[in-house]
Short mmCIF file of N, CA and C in Angstrom, two decimals:
data_model
loop_
_atom_site.label_atom_id
_atom_site.label_comp_id
_atom_site.label_asym_id
_atom_site.label_seq_id
_atom_site.Cartn_x
_atom_site.Cartn_y
_atom_site.Cartn_z
N MET A 1 24.57 -11.65 -47.02
CA MET A 1 25.76 -11.03 -47.57
C MET A 1 26.41 -11.97 -48.58
N ARG A 2 26.91 -11.40 -49.59
CA ARG A 2 27.65 -12.21 -50.56
C ARG A 2 28.94 -12.70 -49.91
N PRO A 3 29.50 -13.82 -50.41
CA PRO A 3 30.70 -14.39 -49.79
C PRO A 3 31.87 -13.41 -49.69
N PHE A 4 32.09 -12.58 -50.71
CA PHE A 4 33.21 -11.65 -50.66
C PHE A 4 33.00 -10.59 -49.58
N LEU A 5 31.76 -10.14 -49.42
CA LEU A 5 31.48 -9.16 -48.37
C LEU A 5 31.63 -9.79 -46.99
N ARG A 6 31.24 -11.06 -46.88
CA ARG A 6 31.44 -11.78 -45.61
C ARG A 6 32.93 -11.91 -45.30
N LEU A 7 33.72 -12.19 -46.32
CA LEU A 7 35.17 -12.29 -46.14
C LEU A 7 35.76 -10.94 -45.70
N ALA A 8 35.32 -9.86 -46.35
CA ALA A 8 35.80 -8.52 -45.97
C ALA A 8 35.46 -8.22 -44.52
N GLN A 9 34.22 -8.53 -44.12
CA GLN A 9 33.82 -8.30 -42.72
C GLN A 9 34.61 -9.21 -41.79
N GLY A 10 34.91 -10.42 -42.22
CA GLY A 10 35.71 -11.34 -41.40
C GLY A 10 37.11 -10.83 -41.16
N VAL A 11 37.73 -10.23 -42.18
CA VAL A 11 39.08 -9.67 -42.02
C VAL A 11 39.04 -8.49 -41.05
N ILE A 12 38.02 -7.66 -41.16
CA ILE A 12 37.87 -6.54 -40.22
C ILE A 12 37.70 -7.07 -38.80
N ASP A 13 36.87 -8.10 -38.64
CA ASP A 13 36.68 -8.70 -37.31
C ASP A 13 37.98 -9.29 -36.77
N LEU A 14 38.77 -9.90 -37.65
CA LEU A 14 40.06 -10.47 -37.24
C LEU A 14 41.02 -9.37 -36.79
N LEU A 15 41.04 -8.26 -37.52
CA LEU A 15 41.89 -7.14 -37.11
C LEU A 15 41.43 -6.56 -35.77
N GLU A 16 40.11 -6.48 -35.58
CA GLU A 16 39.59 -6.01 -34.29
C GLU A 16 40.02 -6.95 -33.17
N TRP A 17 39.93 -8.25 -33.42
CA TRP A 17 40.34 -9.23 -32.43
C TRP A 17 41.83 -9.09 -32.10
N SER A 18 42.65 -8.85 -33.13
CA SER A 18 44.09 -8.67 -32.88
C SER A 18 44.34 -7.43 -32.02
N GLY A 19 43.57 -6.37 -32.26
CA GLY A 19 43.69 -5.17 -31.44
C GLY A 19 43.31 -5.43 -29.99
N LYS A 20 42.24 -6.22 -29.79
CA LYS A 20 41.83 -6.57 -28.42
C LYS A 20 42.90 -7.39 -27.73
N LEU A 21 43.47 -8.34 -28.44
CA LEU A 21 44.52 -9.18 -27.88
C LEU A 21 45.75 -8.35 -27.50
N ILE A 22 46.15 -7.46 -28.39
CA ILE A 22 47.32 -6.60 -28.12
C ILE A 22 47.03 -5.66 -26.96
N ALA A 23 45.87 -5.04 -26.95
CA ALA A 23 45.54 -4.09 -25.87
C ALA A 23 45.47 -4.81 -24.53
N ALA A 24 44.81 -5.95 -24.47
CA ALA A 24 44.70 -6.68 -23.21
C ALA A 24 46.06 -7.19 -22.74
N GLY A 25 46.85 -7.71 -23.66
CA GLY A 25 48.16 -8.22 -23.29
C GLY A 25 49.10 -7.13 -22.78
N THR A 26 49.16 -6.03 -23.52
CA THR A 26 50.07 -4.95 -23.10
C THR A 26 49.61 -4.31 -21.79
N LEU A 27 48.31 -4.13 -21.65
CA LEU A 27 47.80 -3.54 -20.41
C LEU A 27 48.09 -4.45 -19.22
N SER A 28 47.94 -5.75 -19.41
CA SER A 28 48.22 -6.70 -18.33
C SER A 28 49.69 -6.68 -17.94
N VAL A 29 50.58 -6.72 -18.92
CA VAL A 29 52.01 -6.72 -18.62
C VAL A 29 52.41 -5.40 -17.96
N LEU A 30 51.91 -4.29 -18.47
CA LEU A 30 52.23 -2.99 -17.87
C LEU A 30 51.74 -2.92 -16.42
N PHE A 31 50.53 -3.38 -16.18
CA PHE A 31 49.97 -3.34 -14.83
C PHE A 31 50.78 -4.19 -13.86
N VAL A 32 51.06 -5.43 -14.27
CA VAL A 32 51.82 -6.33 -13.39
C VAL A 32 53.22 -5.79 -13.14
N ALA A 33 53.89 -5.30 -14.18
CA ALA A 33 55.25 -4.77 -14.01
C ALA A 33 55.25 -3.56 -13.09
N LEU A 34 54.32 -2.64 -13.30
CA LEU A 34 54.30 -1.45 -12.46
C LEU A 34 53.88 -1.75 -11.02
N LEU A 35 52.90 -2.65 -10.86
CA LEU A 35 52.48 -3.02 -9.51
C LEU A 35 53.62 -3.72 -8.76
N THR A 36 54.29 -4.64 -9.44
CA THR A 36 55.42 -5.34 -8.83
C THR A 36 56.52 -4.35 -8.47
N ASN A 37 56.78 -3.42 -9.36
CA ASN A 37 57.81 -2.42 -9.10
C ASN A 37 57.46 -1.55 -7.90
N VAL A 38 56.21 -1.14 -7.80
CA VAL A 38 55.79 -0.32 -6.66
C VAL A 38 55.93 -1.09 -5.35
N ILE A 39 55.48 -2.35 -5.37
CA ILE A 39 55.59 -3.18 -4.15
C ILE A 39 57.05 -3.35 -3.74
N LEU A 40 57.90 -3.63 -4.73
CA LEU A 40 59.33 -3.81 -4.42
C LEU A 40 59.99 -2.51 -3.96
N ARG A 41 59.60 -1.40 -4.57
CA ARG A 41 60.22 -0.11 -4.17
C ARG A 41 59.86 0.25 -2.74
N TYR A 42 58.59 0.05 -2.37
CA TYR A 42 58.18 0.43 -1.02
C TYR A 42 58.46 -0.66 -0.01
N GLY A 43 58.48 -1.91 -0.45
CA GLY A 43 58.73 -3.02 0.47
C GLY A 43 60.21 -3.31 0.67
N ALA A 44 60.98 -3.28 -0.41
CA ALA A 44 62.40 -3.64 -0.32
C ALA A 44 63.31 -2.44 -0.54
N GLY A 45 62.76 -1.33 -0.92
CA GLY A 45 63.57 -0.13 -1.14
C GLY A 45 64.25 -0.08 -2.49
N LYS A 46 64.03 -1.08 -3.32
CA LYS A 46 64.65 -1.09 -4.65
C LYS A 46 63.67 -1.75 -5.63
N GLY A 47 63.49 -1.10 -6.77
CA GLY A 47 62.56 -1.61 -7.77
C GLY A 47 63.25 -2.41 -8.87
N ILE A 48 62.48 -2.73 -9.86
CA ILE A 48 62.98 -3.46 -11.03
C ILE A 48 63.43 -2.41 -12.05
N PRO A 49 64.69 -2.40 -12.43
CA PRO A 49 65.17 -1.37 -13.35
C PRO A 49 64.44 -1.36 -14.71
N TRP A 50 64.14 -2.51 -15.26
CA TRP A 50 63.51 -2.54 -16.57
C TRP A 50 62.06 -2.07 -16.54
N ALA A 51 61.45 -2.02 -15.36
CA ALA A 51 60.06 -1.57 -15.27
C ALA A 51 59.92 -0.09 -15.64
N TYR A 52 61.02 0.64 -15.59
CA TYR A 52 60.97 2.05 -15.98
C TYR A 52 61.01 2.22 -17.49
N GLU A 53 61.48 1.20 -18.21
CA GLU A 53 61.60 1.28 -19.67
C GLU A 53 60.53 0.52 -20.42
N ILE A 54 59.86 -0.41 -19.78
CA ILE A 54 58.93 -1.30 -20.48
C ILE A 54 57.80 -0.52 -21.15
N HIS A 55 57.43 0.60 -20.55
CA HIS A 55 56.37 1.41 -21.14
C HIS A 55 56.75 1.98 -22.50
N ALA A 56 58.04 2.17 -22.75
CA ALA A 56 58.49 2.71 -24.04
C ALA A 56 58.18 1.74 -25.18
N ILE A 57 58.10 0.47 -24.87
CA ILE A 57 57.76 -0.54 -25.87
C ILE A 57 56.27 -0.83 -25.86
N LEU A 58 55.70 -1.01 -24.68
CA LEU A 58 54.32 -1.50 -24.60
C LEU A 58 53.24 -0.42 -24.73
N LEU A 59 53.50 0.78 -24.27
CA LEU A 59 52.47 1.83 -24.36
C LEU A 59 52.08 2.14 -25.81
N PRO A 60 53.05 2.26 -26.74
CA PRO A 60 52.63 2.47 -28.14
C PRO A 60 51.79 1.32 -28.68
N TRP A 61 52.09 0.10 -28.25
CA TRP A 61 51.30 -1.05 -28.70
C TRP A 61 49.89 -1.02 -28.09
N LEU A 62 49.77 -0.56 -26.86
CA LEU A 62 48.45 -0.42 -26.24
C LEU A 62 47.60 0.58 -27.02
N VAL A 63 48.19 1.70 -27.36
CA VAL A 63 47.49 2.72 -28.14
C VAL A 63 47.14 2.18 -29.53
N ALA A 64 48.08 1.49 -30.16
CA ALA A 64 47.85 0.92 -31.49
C ALA A 64 46.69 -0.08 -31.47
N GLY A 65 46.66 -0.92 -30.45
CA GLY A 65 45.55 -1.87 -30.32
C GLY A 65 44.22 -1.15 -30.20
N GLY A 66 44.18 -0.09 -29.40
CA GLY A 66 42.95 0.69 -29.25
C GLY A 66 42.53 1.37 -30.54
N ILE A 67 43.49 1.87 -31.29
CA ILE A 67 43.19 2.51 -32.57
C ILE A 67 42.57 1.51 -33.54
N VAL A 68 43.13 0.30 -33.59
CA VAL A 68 42.60 -0.71 -34.51
C VAL A 68 41.20 -1.14 -34.08
N ILE A 69 40.98 -1.30 -32.79
CA ILE A 69 39.64 -1.66 -32.30
C ILE A 69 38.64 -0.57 -32.69
N ALA A 70 38.97 0.68 -32.42
CA ALA A 70 38.06 1.79 -32.74
C ALA A 70 37.80 1.88 -34.23
N THR A 71 38.83 1.69 -35.05
CA THR A 71 38.66 1.75 -36.50
C THR A 71 37.76 0.62 -36.99
N ALA A 72 37.97 -0.57 -36.47
CA ALA A 72 37.16 -1.71 -36.89
C ALA A 72 35.70 -1.53 -36.52
N ARG A 73 35.43 -0.83 -35.43
CA ARG A 73 34.05 -0.60 -34.98
C ARG A 73 33.47 0.71 -35.52
N SER A 74 34.24 1.43 -36.33
CA SER A 74 33.82 2.74 -36.84
C SER A 74 33.50 3.70 -35.71
N ARG A 75 34.31 3.69 -34.67
CA ARG A 75 34.08 4.53 -33.51
C ARG A 75 35.22 5.50 -33.25
N ASN A 76 35.94 5.86 -34.27
CA ASN A 76 36.95 6.89 -34.10
C ASN A 76 36.25 8.21 -33.83
N ILE A 77 36.99 9.17 -33.36
CA ILE A 77 36.43 10.49 -33.13
C ILE A 77 35.98 11.04 -34.47
N ALA A 78 34.72 11.39 -34.56
CA ALA A 78 34.18 11.85 -35.84
C ALA A 78 33.00 12.78 -35.61
N ILE A 79 32.81 13.65 -36.55
CA ILE A 79 31.62 14.49 -36.57
C ILE A 79 30.76 13.93 -37.68
N THR A 80 29.62 13.40 -37.32
CA THR A 80 28.79 12.68 -38.29
C THR A 80 27.53 13.45 -38.68
N LEU A 81 27.49 14.72 -38.37
CA LEU A 81 26.30 15.51 -38.66
C LEU A 81 25.98 15.53 -40.16
N LEU A 82 26.96 15.81 -40.99
CA LEU A 82 26.73 15.89 -42.43
C LEU A 82 26.21 14.58 -43.01
N PRO A 83 26.87 13.44 -42.74
CA PRO A 83 26.33 12.20 -43.30
C PRO A 83 24.96 11.83 -42.73
N GLU A 84 24.69 12.19 -41.47
CA GLU A 84 23.39 11.86 -40.88
C GLU A 84 22.27 12.69 -41.49
N LEU A 85 22.57 13.91 -41.91
CA LEU A 85 21.55 14.76 -42.51
C LEU A 85 21.31 14.43 -43.99
N ALA A 86 22.29 13.82 -44.61
CA ALA A 86 22.21 13.55 -46.05
C ALA A 86 21.37 12.30 -46.33
N GLY A 87 20.94 12.20 -47.55
CA GLY A 87 20.23 11.01 -47.99
C GLY A 87 21.19 9.84 -48.13
N ASP A 88 20.66 8.68 -48.42
CA ASP A 88 21.46 7.46 -48.47
C ASP A 88 22.56 7.52 -49.52
N ARG A 89 22.26 8.03 -50.71
CA ARG A 89 23.27 8.08 -51.78
C ARG A 89 24.39 9.06 -51.44
N VAL A 90 24.02 10.22 -50.92
CA VAL A 90 25.04 11.22 -50.54
C VAL A 90 25.86 10.70 -49.37
N ARG A 91 25.20 10.06 -48.41
CA ARG A 91 25.90 9.49 -47.25
C ARG A 91 26.91 8.46 -47.72
N ARG A 92 26.51 7.59 -48.63
CA ARG A 92 27.41 6.55 -49.14
C ARG A 92 28.61 7.18 -49.87
N ALA A 93 28.34 8.20 -50.69
CA ALA A 93 29.42 8.88 -51.41
C ALA A 93 30.36 9.58 -50.43
N PHE A 94 29.80 10.22 -49.42
CA PHE A 94 30.61 10.89 -48.41
C PHE A 94 31.48 9.88 -47.66
N MET A 95 30.90 8.75 -47.28
CA MET A 95 31.65 7.74 -46.55
C MET A 95 32.74 7.12 -47.44
N LEU A 96 32.47 6.96 -48.73
CA LEU A 96 33.50 6.48 -49.65
C LEU A 96 34.68 7.46 -49.68
N PHE A 97 34.37 8.75 -49.71
CA PHE A 97 35.41 9.78 -49.69
C PHE A 97 36.22 9.71 -48.39
N VAL A 98 35.52 9.58 -47.26
CA VAL A 98 36.20 9.53 -45.96
C VAL A 98 37.11 8.30 -45.89
N GLU A 99 36.62 7.16 -46.33
CA GLU A 99 37.43 5.94 -46.29
C GLU A 99 38.64 6.06 -47.21
N ALA A 100 38.45 6.66 -48.38
CA ALA A 100 39.59 6.88 -49.30
C ALA A 100 40.61 7.82 -48.66
N ALA A 101 40.13 8.87 -47.98
CA ALA A 101 41.03 9.80 -47.30
C ALA A 101 41.82 9.09 -46.20
N ILE A 102 41.15 8.18 -45.48
CA ILE A 102 41.84 7.42 -44.43
C ILE A 102 42.96 6.58 -45.03
N ILE A 103 42.69 5.97 -46.18
CA ILE A 103 43.73 5.17 -46.85
C ILE A 103 44.92 6.05 -47.23
N VAL A 104 44.63 7.19 -47.84
CA VAL A 104 45.71 8.10 -48.27
C VAL A 104 46.52 8.59 -47.07
N ILE A 105 45.85 8.98 -46.02
CA ILE A 105 46.54 9.49 -44.83
C ILE A 105 47.36 8.38 -44.17
N SER A 106 46.78 7.20 -44.03
CA SER A 106 47.49 6.08 -43.40
C SER A 106 48.74 5.71 -44.18
N ILE A 107 48.61 5.60 -45.48
CA ILE A 107 49.77 5.25 -46.31
C ILE A 107 50.80 6.37 -46.27
N SER A 108 50.36 7.63 -46.24
CA SER A 108 51.29 8.76 -46.14
C SER A 108 52.08 8.72 -44.83
N VAL A 109 51.39 8.40 -43.74
CA VAL A 109 52.08 8.31 -42.45
C VAL A 109 53.09 7.17 -42.48
N LEU A 110 52.68 6.03 -43.02
CA LEU A 110 53.61 4.89 -43.11
C LEU A 110 54.83 5.23 -43.97
N TRP A 111 54.59 5.91 -45.08
CA TRP A 111 55.68 6.27 -45.98
C TRP A 111 56.62 7.29 -45.32
N SER A 112 56.05 8.30 -44.71
CA SER A 112 56.89 9.35 -44.12
C SER A 112 57.57 8.91 -42.84
N SER A 113 57.12 7.82 -42.23
CA SER A 113 57.74 7.35 -40.99
C SER A 113 58.93 6.43 -41.22
N GLN A 114 59.23 6.13 -42.47
CA GLN A 114 60.34 5.22 -42.77
C GLN A 114 61.68 5.67 -42.18
N PRO A 115 62.05 6.96 -42.26
CA PRO A 115 63.32 7.37 -41.63
C PRO A 115 63.34 7.13 -40.12
N ILE A 116 62.22 7.36 -39.46
CA ILE A 116 62.15 7.14 -38.02
C ILE A 116 62.30 5.65 -37.71
N LEU A 117 61.62 4.83 -38.49
CA LEU A 117 61.71 3.38 -38.28
C LEU A 117 63.13 2.87 -38.50
N ARG A 118 63.77 3.37 -39.56
CA ARG A 118 65.16 2.96 -39.82
C ARG A 118 66.08 3.41 -38.68
N ALA A 119 65.90 4.63 -38.22
CA ALA A 119 66.75 5.15 -37.14
C ALA A 119 66.53 4.37 -35.84
N SER A 120 65.30 3.94 -35.60
CA SER A 120 65.00 3.23 -34.34
C SER A 120 65.65 1.85 -34.29
N THR A 121 66.10 1.34 -35.42
CA THR A 121 66.80 0.05 -35.39
C THR A 121 68.18 0.18 -34.76
N PHE A 122 68.68 1.40 -34.62
CA PHE A 122 69.99 1.64 -34.01
C PHE A 122 69.89 2.09 -32.56
N GLN A 123 68.68 2.33 -32.08
CA GLN A 123 68.47 2.77 -30.70
C GLN A 123 68.16 1.57 -29.82
N THR A 124 68.82 1.48 -28.69
CA THR A 124 68.60 0.38 -27.77
C THR A 124 68.23 0.94 -26.40
N LEU A 125 67.21 0.36 -25.79
CA LEU A 125 66.85 0.75 -24.43
C LEU A 125 67.93 0.21 -23.49
N SER A 126 68.46 1.06 -22.63
CA SER A 126 69.65 0.72 -21.85
C SER A 126 69.44 -0.45 -20.90
N THR A 127 68.37 -0.49 -20.18
CA THR A 127 68.17 -1.54 -19.19
C THR A 127 67.66 -2.83 -19.82
N LEU A 128 66.69 -2.70 -20.70
CA LEU A 128 66.11 -3.88 -21.33
C LEU A 128 67.00 -4.48 -22.41
N GLY A 129 67.78 -3.62 -23.06
CA GLY A 129 68.60 -4.09 -24.16
C GLY A 129 67.80 -4.39 -25.42
N VAL A 130 66.58 -3.87 -25.48
CA VAL A 130 65.68 -4.10 -26.61
C VAL A 130 65.78 -2.92 -27.56
N LYS A 131 65.76 -3.21 -28.85
CA LYS A 131 65.80 -2.15 -29.86
C LYS A 131 64.49 -1.35 -29.82
N ALA A 132 64.58 -0.07 -30.04
CA ALA A 132 63.41 0.82 -30.02
C ALA A 132 62.43 0.51 -31.15
N ILE A 133 62.88 -0.19 -32.18
CA ILE A 133 62.00 -0.53 -33.30
C ILE A 133 60.79 -1.33 -32.83
N TRP A 134 60.94 -2.07 -31.74
CA TRP A 134 59.81 -2.86 -31.23
C TRP A 134 58.66 -1.97 -30.79
N GLY A 135 58.92 -0.81 -30.29
CA GLY A 135 57.86 0.13 -29.94
C GLY A 135 57.34 0.87 -31.16
N TYR A 136 58.27 1.32 -32.01
CA TYR A 136 57.88 2.08 -33.19
C TYR A 136 57.12 1.23 -34.22
N SER A 137 57.33 -0.07 -34.20
CA SER A 137 56.63 -0.93 -35.16
C SER A 137 55.13 -0.96 -34.91
N SER A 138 54.70 -0.52 -33.74
CA SER A 138 53.25 -0.43 -33.48
C SER A 138 52.59 0.55 -34.45
N MET A 139 53.36 1.52 -34.91
CA MET A 139 52.83 2.49 -35.87
C MET A 139 52.52 1.80 -37.20
N VAL A 140 53.36 0.88 -37.60
CA VAL A 140 53.13 0.13 -38.84
C VAL A 140 51.86 -0.72 -38.69
N TYR A 141 51.73 -1.36 -37.54
CA TYR A 141 50.53 -2.17 -37.28
C TYR A 141 49.26 -1.32 -37.32
N SER A 142 49.25 -0.22 -36.58
CA SER A 142 48.02 0.56 -36.46
C SER A 142 47.64 1.25 -37.77
N PHE A 143 48.58 1.92 -38.41
CA PHE A 143 48.25 2.62 -39.65
C PHE A 143 48.04 1.65 -40.81
N GLY A 144 48.77 0.53 -40.80
CA GLY A 144 48.52 -0.50 -41.81
C GLY A 144 47.14 -1.09 -41.65
N ALA A 145 46.75 -1.39 -40.42
CA ALA A 145 45.41 -1.94 -40.17
C ALA A 145 44.33 -0.92 -40.52
N MET A 146 44.57 0.35 -40.21
CA MET A 146 43.59 1.38 -40.56
C MET A 146 43.38 1.43 -42.07
N ALA A 147 44.46 1.35 -42.84
CA ALA A 147 44.35 1.38 -44.30
C ALA A 147 43.61 0.15 -44.81
N ILE A 148 43.92 -1.01 -44.25
CA ILE A 148 43.23 -2.24 -44.67
C ILE A 148 41.75 -2.17 -44.33
N ILE A 149 41.42 -1.73 -43.13
CA ILE A 149 40.01 -1.63 -42.73
C ILE A 149 39.28 -0.62 -43.60
N ALA A 150 39.91 0.50 -43.90
CA ALA A 150 39.27 1.51 -44.77
C ALA A 150 39.02 0.93 -46.16
N ALA A 151 39.99 0.20 -46.69
CA ALA A 151 39.81 -0.42 -48.01
C ALA A 151 38.67 -1.44 -47.98
N LEU A 152 38.60 -2.23 -46.92
CA LEU A 152 37.52 -3.20 -46.79
C LEU A 152 36.17 -2.51 -46.55
N ASP A 153 36.19 -1.39 -45.84
CA ASP A 153 34.96 -0.61 -45.67
C ASP A 153 34.45 -0.10 -47.02
N ILE A 154 35.37 0.28 -47.91
CA ILE A 154 34.97 0.70 -49.25
C ILE A 154 34.28 -0.46 -49.97
N VAL A 155 34.85 -1.66 -49.84
CA VAL A 155 34.23 -2.84 -50.45
C VAL A 155 32.83 -3.05 -49.87
N LEU A 156 32.70 -2.93 -48.55
CA LEU A 156 31.39 -3.10 -47.91
C LEU A 156 30.41 -2.02 -48.36
N LEU A 157 30.88 -0.79 -48.45
CA LEU A 157 30.01 0.30 -48.91
C LEU A 157 29.53 0.06 -50.34
N LEU A 158 30.45 -0.35 -51.20
CA LEU A 158 30.07 -0.63 -52.58
C LEU A 158 29.14 -1.84 -52.67
N GLY A 159 29.23 -2.73 -51.67
CA GLY A 159 28.34 -3.89 -51.61
C GLY A 159 27.01 -3.58 -50.97
N GLY A 160 26.79 -2.33 -50.57
CA GLY A 160 25.50 -1.92 -50.03
C GLY A 160 25.39 -1.94 -48.51
N LYS A 161 26.48 -2.20 -47.80
CA LYS A 161 26.43 -2.24 -46.34
C LYS A 161 26.86 -0.90 -45.76
N SER A 162 26.25 -0.50 -44.67
CA SER A 162 26.63 0.73 -43.98
C SER A 162 27.83 0.44 -43.08
N VAL A 163 28.76 1.37 -43.03
CA VAL A 163 29.93 1.20 -42.16
C VAL A 163 29.94 2.22 -41.02
N MET A 164 28.92 3.06 -40.97
CA MET A 164 28.83 4.04 -39.89
C MET A 164 28.35 3.37 -38.62
N ASP A 165 28.85 3.84 -37.49
CA ASP A 165 28.37 3.36 -36.20
C ASP A 165 27.08 4.12 -35.91
N ASP A 166 25.95 3.47 -36.14
CA ASP A 166 24.64 4.13 -35.99
C ASP A 166 24.05 3.96 -34.60
N ASP A 167 24.77 3.38 -33.67
CA ASP A 167 24.25 3.16 -32.34
C ASP A 167 24.23 4.47 -31.58
N PRO A 168 23.04 4.98 -31.22
CA PRO A 168 22.97 6.27 -30.52
C PRO A 168 23.65 6.24 -29.16
N ALA A 169 23.85 5.08 -28.59
CA ALA A 169 24.51 4.98 -27.28
C ALA A 169 25.98 5.38 -27.38
N HIS A 170 26.55 5.36 -28.58
CA HIS A 170 27.96 5.72 -28.74
C HIS A 170 28.15 7.20 -29.04
N ALA A 171 27.09 7.92 -29.22
CA ALA A 171 27.20 9.34 -29.50
C ALA A 171 27.46 10.09 -28.20
N SER A 172 28.32 11.09 -28.26
CA SER A 172 28.62 11.85 -27.06
C SER A 172 27.59 12.94 -26.81
N LEU A 173 26.96 13.43 -27.85
CA LEU A 173 25.91 14.43 -27.72
C LEU A 173 24.67 13.93 -28.44
N SER A 174 23.53 14.13 -27.85
CA SER A 174 22.28 13.68 -28.49
C SER A 174 21.70 14.73 -29.38
#
């Protein structure tokens, strides 16, 4: 691979790693908080009040981490029949179109979500005292990462590399 293509793949790998770190961290904190809360509720008759709100911040981040991992691995929900039936040139052109569409959609979502993000800076979770923007900012991470990965996939496609997940083990239907 040429150095620039290696760099593009490295950035995609770094984003995938960040998604894994976020997903593992949020899942761990959610599990420990909920398990502790259950034990305290049944053992002492009273739980941790913030354990009821923590999911409002961490669950969106868990989903965002999973989205970034799936995007980096080209394993989003997709119907790949058309590109699989097409020749290499048509497949490459089709994948360029799909990646460009992902960029447009991701940027559109980020742009249209600005009012929600601004409004969430004024919302505070009552028990935690944390601003709701901390949960909503996961949307910026996930859609921003999707746009970056799609742009880098275009670079890889133009450099001659396939970005489709060709592993038959990942297909749901044979």
